[in-house]
PDB file of C-alpha atoms in Angstrom:
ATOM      1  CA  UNK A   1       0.000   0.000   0.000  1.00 59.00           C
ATOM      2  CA  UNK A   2       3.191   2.463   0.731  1.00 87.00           C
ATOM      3  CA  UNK A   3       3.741   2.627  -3.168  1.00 87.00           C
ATOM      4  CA  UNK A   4       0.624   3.424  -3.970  1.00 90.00           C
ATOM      5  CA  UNK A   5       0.199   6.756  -1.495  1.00 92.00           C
ATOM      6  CA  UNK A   6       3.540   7.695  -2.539  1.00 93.00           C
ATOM      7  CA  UNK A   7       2.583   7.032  -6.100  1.00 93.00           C
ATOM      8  CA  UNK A   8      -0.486   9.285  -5.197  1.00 94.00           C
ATOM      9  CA  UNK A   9       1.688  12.055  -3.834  1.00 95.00           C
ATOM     10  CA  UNK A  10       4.122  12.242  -6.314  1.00 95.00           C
ATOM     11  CA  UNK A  11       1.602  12.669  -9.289  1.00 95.00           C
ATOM     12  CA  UNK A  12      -0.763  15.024  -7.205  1.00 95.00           C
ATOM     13  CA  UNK A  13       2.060  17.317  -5.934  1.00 95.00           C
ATOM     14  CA  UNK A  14       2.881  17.437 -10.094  1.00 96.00           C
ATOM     15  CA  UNK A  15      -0.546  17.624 -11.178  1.00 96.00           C
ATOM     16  CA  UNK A  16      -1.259  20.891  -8.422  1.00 96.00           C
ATOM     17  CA  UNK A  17       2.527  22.434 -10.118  1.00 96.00           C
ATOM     18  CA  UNK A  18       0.515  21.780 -13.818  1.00 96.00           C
ATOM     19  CA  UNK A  19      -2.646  23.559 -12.150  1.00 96.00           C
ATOM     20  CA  UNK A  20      -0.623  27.046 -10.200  1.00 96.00           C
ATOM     21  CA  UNK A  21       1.347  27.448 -13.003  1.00 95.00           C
ATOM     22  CA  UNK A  22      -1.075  26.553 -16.431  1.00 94.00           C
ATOM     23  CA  UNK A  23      -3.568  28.323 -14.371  1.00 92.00           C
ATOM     24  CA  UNK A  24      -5.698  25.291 -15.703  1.00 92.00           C
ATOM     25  CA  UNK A  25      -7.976  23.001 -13.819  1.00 93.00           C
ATOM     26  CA  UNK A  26      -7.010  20.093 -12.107  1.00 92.00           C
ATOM     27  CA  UNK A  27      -8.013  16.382 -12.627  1.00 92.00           C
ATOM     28  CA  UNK A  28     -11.761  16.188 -12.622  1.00 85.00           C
ATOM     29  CA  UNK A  29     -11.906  12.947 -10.344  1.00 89.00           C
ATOM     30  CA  UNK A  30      -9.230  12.108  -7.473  1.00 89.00           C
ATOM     31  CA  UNK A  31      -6.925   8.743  -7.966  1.00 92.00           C
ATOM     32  CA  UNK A  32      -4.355   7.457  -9.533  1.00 93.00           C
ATOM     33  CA  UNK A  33      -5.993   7.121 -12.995  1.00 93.00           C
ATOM     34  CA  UNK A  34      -7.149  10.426 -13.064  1.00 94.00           C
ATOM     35  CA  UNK A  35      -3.676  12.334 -12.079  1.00 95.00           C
ATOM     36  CA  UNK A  36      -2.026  10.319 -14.734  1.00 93.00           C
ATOM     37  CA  UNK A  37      -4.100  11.071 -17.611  1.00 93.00           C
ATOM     38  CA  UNK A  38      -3.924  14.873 -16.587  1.00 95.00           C
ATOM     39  CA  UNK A  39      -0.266  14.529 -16.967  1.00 94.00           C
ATOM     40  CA  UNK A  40      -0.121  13.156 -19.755  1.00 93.00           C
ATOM     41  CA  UNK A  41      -2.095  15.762 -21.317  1.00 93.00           C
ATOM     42  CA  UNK A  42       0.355  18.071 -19.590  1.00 95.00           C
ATOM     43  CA  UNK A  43       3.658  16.366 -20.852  1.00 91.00           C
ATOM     44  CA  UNK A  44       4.563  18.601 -23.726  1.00 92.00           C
ATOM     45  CA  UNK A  45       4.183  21.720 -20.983  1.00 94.00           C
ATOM     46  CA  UNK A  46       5.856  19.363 -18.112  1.00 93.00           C
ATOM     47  CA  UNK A  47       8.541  18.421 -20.824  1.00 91.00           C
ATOM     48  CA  UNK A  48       9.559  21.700 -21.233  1.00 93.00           C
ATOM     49  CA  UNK A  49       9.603  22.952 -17.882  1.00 94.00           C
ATOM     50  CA  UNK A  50      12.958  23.845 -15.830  1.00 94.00           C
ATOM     51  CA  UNK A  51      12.030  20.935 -13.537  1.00 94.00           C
ATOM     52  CA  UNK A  52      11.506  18.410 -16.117  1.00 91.00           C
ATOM     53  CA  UNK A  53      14.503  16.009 -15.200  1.00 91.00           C
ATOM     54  CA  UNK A  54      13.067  16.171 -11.671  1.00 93.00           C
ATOM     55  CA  UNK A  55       9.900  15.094 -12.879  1.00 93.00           C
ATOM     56  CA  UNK A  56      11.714  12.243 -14.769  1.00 91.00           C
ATOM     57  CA  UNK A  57      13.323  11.063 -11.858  1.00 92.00           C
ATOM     58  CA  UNK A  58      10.617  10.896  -9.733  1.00 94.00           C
ATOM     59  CA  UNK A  59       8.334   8.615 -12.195  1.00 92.00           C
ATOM     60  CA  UNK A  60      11.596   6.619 -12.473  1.00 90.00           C
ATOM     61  CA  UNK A  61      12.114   5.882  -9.016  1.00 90.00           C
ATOM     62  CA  UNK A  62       8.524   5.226  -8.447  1.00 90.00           C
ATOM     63  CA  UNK A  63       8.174   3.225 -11.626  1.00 86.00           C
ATOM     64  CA  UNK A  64      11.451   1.084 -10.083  1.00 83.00           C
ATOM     65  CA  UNK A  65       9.424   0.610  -7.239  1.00 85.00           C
ATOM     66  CA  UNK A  66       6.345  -0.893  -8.546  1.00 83.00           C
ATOM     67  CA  UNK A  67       9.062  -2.921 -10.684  1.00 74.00           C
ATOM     68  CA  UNK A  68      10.186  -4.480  -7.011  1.00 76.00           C
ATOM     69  CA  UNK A  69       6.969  -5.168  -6.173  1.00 80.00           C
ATOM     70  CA  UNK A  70       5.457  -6.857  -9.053  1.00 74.00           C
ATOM     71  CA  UNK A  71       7.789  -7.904 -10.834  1.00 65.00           C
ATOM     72  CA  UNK A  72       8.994  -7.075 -14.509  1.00 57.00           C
ATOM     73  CA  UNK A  73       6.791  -8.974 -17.161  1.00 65.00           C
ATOM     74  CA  UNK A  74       8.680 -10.370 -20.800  1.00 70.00           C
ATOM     75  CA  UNK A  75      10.709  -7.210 -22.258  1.00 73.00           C
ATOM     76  CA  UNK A  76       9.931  -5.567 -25.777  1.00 77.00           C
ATOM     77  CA  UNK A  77      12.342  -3.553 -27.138  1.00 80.00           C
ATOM     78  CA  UNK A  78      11.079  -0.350 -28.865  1.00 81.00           C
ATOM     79  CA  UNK A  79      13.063   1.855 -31.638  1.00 83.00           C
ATOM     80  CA  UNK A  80      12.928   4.871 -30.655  1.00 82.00           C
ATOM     81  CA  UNK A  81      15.213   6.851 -33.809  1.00 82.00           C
ATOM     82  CA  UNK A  82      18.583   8.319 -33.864  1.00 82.00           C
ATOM     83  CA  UNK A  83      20.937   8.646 -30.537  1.00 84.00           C
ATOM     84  CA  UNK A  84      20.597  11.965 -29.196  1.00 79.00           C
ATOM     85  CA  UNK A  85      24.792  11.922 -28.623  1.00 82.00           C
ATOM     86  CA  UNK A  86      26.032  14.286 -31.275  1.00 85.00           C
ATOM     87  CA  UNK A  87      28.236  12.359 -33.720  1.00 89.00           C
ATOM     88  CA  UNK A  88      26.585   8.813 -32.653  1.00 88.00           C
ATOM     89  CA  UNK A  89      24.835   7.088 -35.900  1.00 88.00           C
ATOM     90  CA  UNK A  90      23.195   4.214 -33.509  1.00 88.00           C
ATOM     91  CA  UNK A  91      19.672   3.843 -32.905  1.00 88.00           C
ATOM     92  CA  UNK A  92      18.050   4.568 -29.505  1.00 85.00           C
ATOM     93  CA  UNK A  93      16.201   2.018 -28.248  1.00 86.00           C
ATOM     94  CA  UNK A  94      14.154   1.718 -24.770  1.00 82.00           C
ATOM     95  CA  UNK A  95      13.312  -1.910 -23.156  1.00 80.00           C
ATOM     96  CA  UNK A  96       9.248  -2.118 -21.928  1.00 75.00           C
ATOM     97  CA  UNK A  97       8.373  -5.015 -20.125  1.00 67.00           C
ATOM     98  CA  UNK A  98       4.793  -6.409 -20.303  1.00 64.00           C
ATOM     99  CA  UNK A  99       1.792  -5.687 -18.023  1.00 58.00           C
ATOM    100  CA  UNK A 100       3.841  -1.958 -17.787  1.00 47.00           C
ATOM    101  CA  UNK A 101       2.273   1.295 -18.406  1.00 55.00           C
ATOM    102  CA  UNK A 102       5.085   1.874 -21.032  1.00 55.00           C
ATOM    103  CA  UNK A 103       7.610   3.362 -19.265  1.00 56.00           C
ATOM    104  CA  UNK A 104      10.670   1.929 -20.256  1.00 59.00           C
ATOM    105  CA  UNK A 105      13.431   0.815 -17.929  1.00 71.00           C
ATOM    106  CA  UNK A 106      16.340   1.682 -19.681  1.00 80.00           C
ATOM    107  CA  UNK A 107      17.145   3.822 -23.084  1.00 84.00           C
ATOM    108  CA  UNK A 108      20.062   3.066 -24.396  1.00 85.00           C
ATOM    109  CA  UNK A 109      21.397   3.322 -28.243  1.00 86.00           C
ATOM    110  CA  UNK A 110      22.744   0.241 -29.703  1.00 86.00           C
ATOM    111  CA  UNK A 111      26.271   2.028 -29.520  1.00 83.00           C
ATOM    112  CA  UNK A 112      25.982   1.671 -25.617  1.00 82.00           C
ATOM    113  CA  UNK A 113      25.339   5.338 -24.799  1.00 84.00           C
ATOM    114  CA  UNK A 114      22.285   5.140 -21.620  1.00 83.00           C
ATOM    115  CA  UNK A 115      19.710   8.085 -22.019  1.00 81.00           C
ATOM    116  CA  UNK A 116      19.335   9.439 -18.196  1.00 82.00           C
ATOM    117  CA  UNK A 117      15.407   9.492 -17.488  1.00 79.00           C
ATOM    118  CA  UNK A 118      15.519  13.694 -17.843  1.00 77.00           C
ATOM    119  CA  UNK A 119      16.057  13.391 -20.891  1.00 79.00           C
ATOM    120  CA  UNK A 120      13.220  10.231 -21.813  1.00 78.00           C
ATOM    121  CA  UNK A 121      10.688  13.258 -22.164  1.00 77.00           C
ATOM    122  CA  UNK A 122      12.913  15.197 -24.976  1.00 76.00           C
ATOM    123  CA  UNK A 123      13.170  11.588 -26.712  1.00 76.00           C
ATOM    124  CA  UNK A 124       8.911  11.473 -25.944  1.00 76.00           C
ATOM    125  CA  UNK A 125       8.483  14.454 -27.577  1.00 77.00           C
ATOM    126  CA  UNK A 126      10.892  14.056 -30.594  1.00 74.00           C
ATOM    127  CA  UNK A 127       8.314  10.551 -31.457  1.00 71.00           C
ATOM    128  CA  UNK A 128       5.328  12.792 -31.170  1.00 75.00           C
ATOM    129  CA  UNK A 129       6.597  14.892 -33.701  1.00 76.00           C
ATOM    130  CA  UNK A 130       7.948  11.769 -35.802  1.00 69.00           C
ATOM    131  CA  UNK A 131       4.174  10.418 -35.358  1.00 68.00           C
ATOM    132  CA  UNK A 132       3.137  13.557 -36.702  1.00 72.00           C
ATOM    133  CA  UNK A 133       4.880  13.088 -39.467  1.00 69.00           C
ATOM    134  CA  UNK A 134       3.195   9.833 -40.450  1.00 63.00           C
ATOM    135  CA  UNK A 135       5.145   7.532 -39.173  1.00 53.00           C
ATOM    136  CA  UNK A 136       5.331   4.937 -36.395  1.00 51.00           C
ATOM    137  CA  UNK A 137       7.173   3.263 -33.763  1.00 48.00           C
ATOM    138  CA  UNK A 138       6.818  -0.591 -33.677  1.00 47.00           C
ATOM    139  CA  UNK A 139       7.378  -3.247 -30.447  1.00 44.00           C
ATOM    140  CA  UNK A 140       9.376  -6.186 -30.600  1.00 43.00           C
ATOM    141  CA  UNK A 141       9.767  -9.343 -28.464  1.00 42.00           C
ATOM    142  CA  UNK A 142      13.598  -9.510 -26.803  1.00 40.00           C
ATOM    143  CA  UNK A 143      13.860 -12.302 -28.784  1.00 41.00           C
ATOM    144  CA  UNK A 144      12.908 -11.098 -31.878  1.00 37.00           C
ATOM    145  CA  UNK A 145      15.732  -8.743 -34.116  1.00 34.00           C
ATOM    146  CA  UNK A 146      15.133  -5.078 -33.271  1.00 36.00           C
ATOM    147  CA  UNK A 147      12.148  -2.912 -33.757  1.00 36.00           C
ATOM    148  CA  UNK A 148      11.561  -1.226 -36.644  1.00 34.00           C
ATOM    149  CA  UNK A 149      10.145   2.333 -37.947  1.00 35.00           C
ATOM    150  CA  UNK A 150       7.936   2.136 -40.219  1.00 33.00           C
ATOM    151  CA  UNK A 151       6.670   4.760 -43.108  1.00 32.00           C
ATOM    152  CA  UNK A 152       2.494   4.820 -42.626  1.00 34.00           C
ATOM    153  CA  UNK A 153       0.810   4.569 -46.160  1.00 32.00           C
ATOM    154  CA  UNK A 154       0.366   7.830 -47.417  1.00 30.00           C
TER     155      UNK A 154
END
């Protein structure tokens, strides 16, 4: 039950930093559910907010401890373009394991350079825009070769 009141907290104390500062209003119903939905209609303004690698962190550490907890599912690895390292040709790639909400464990390029979680939301965005663009990001099993982007029809 302790990871779920801290989960709680965590998301509500971002949710009333979205709501002060947007001047917007909050979640319409209280929970879990609720908070993270409003976020993620907030993650473009969260993304580019000063404390946006605090933000990171925080949904790191309490996505590591849920992980404890339950238990990581089978891993998918999922493309995710171009290394952000200037100079680096690899591809970035994060691992999602199964019965997650899709936040990855680890991004790391296939050149072995890690993507700290402040940064996951810069890589987030960049994909948006890339999905914008008509295309899309596909999942593969660990066992399978890697993912795979994909041109949509046009």
């Amino acid at each position: 039950m302790a990871i779920r009141t801290e989960t709680q907290n965590t998301l509500g104390s971002w949710a009333r930093l979205v709501v002060d500062e947007c001047g917007t209003a909050g979640p319409s119903r209280e929970g879990i559910p609720p908070l993270v939905s409003f976020l993620i209609r907030h993650s473009g303004w969260l993304a580019a907010h000063p404390a946006a690698g605090d933000f990171a962190e925080e949904i790191a550490a309490l996505v590591r401890s849920a992980r404890r907890i339950a238990g990581p599912g089978p891993a998918h690895r999922v493309d995710l373009g171009r290394c952000l390292r200037s100079g680096c040709a690899g591809t970035l790639r994060a691992v999602v394991h199964d019965g997650d909400d899709a936040t990855p464990g680890q991004v790391a390029c296939d050149a072995g350079h890690a993507l700290p979680p402040q940064q996951w939301l810069l890589v987030a965005h960049r994909m948006r825009r890339t999905a914008s663009r008509g295309e899309r990001v596909t999942r593969r099993h660990d066992g399978d070769r890697a993912g795979v982007r994909e041109e949509a029809a046009r």
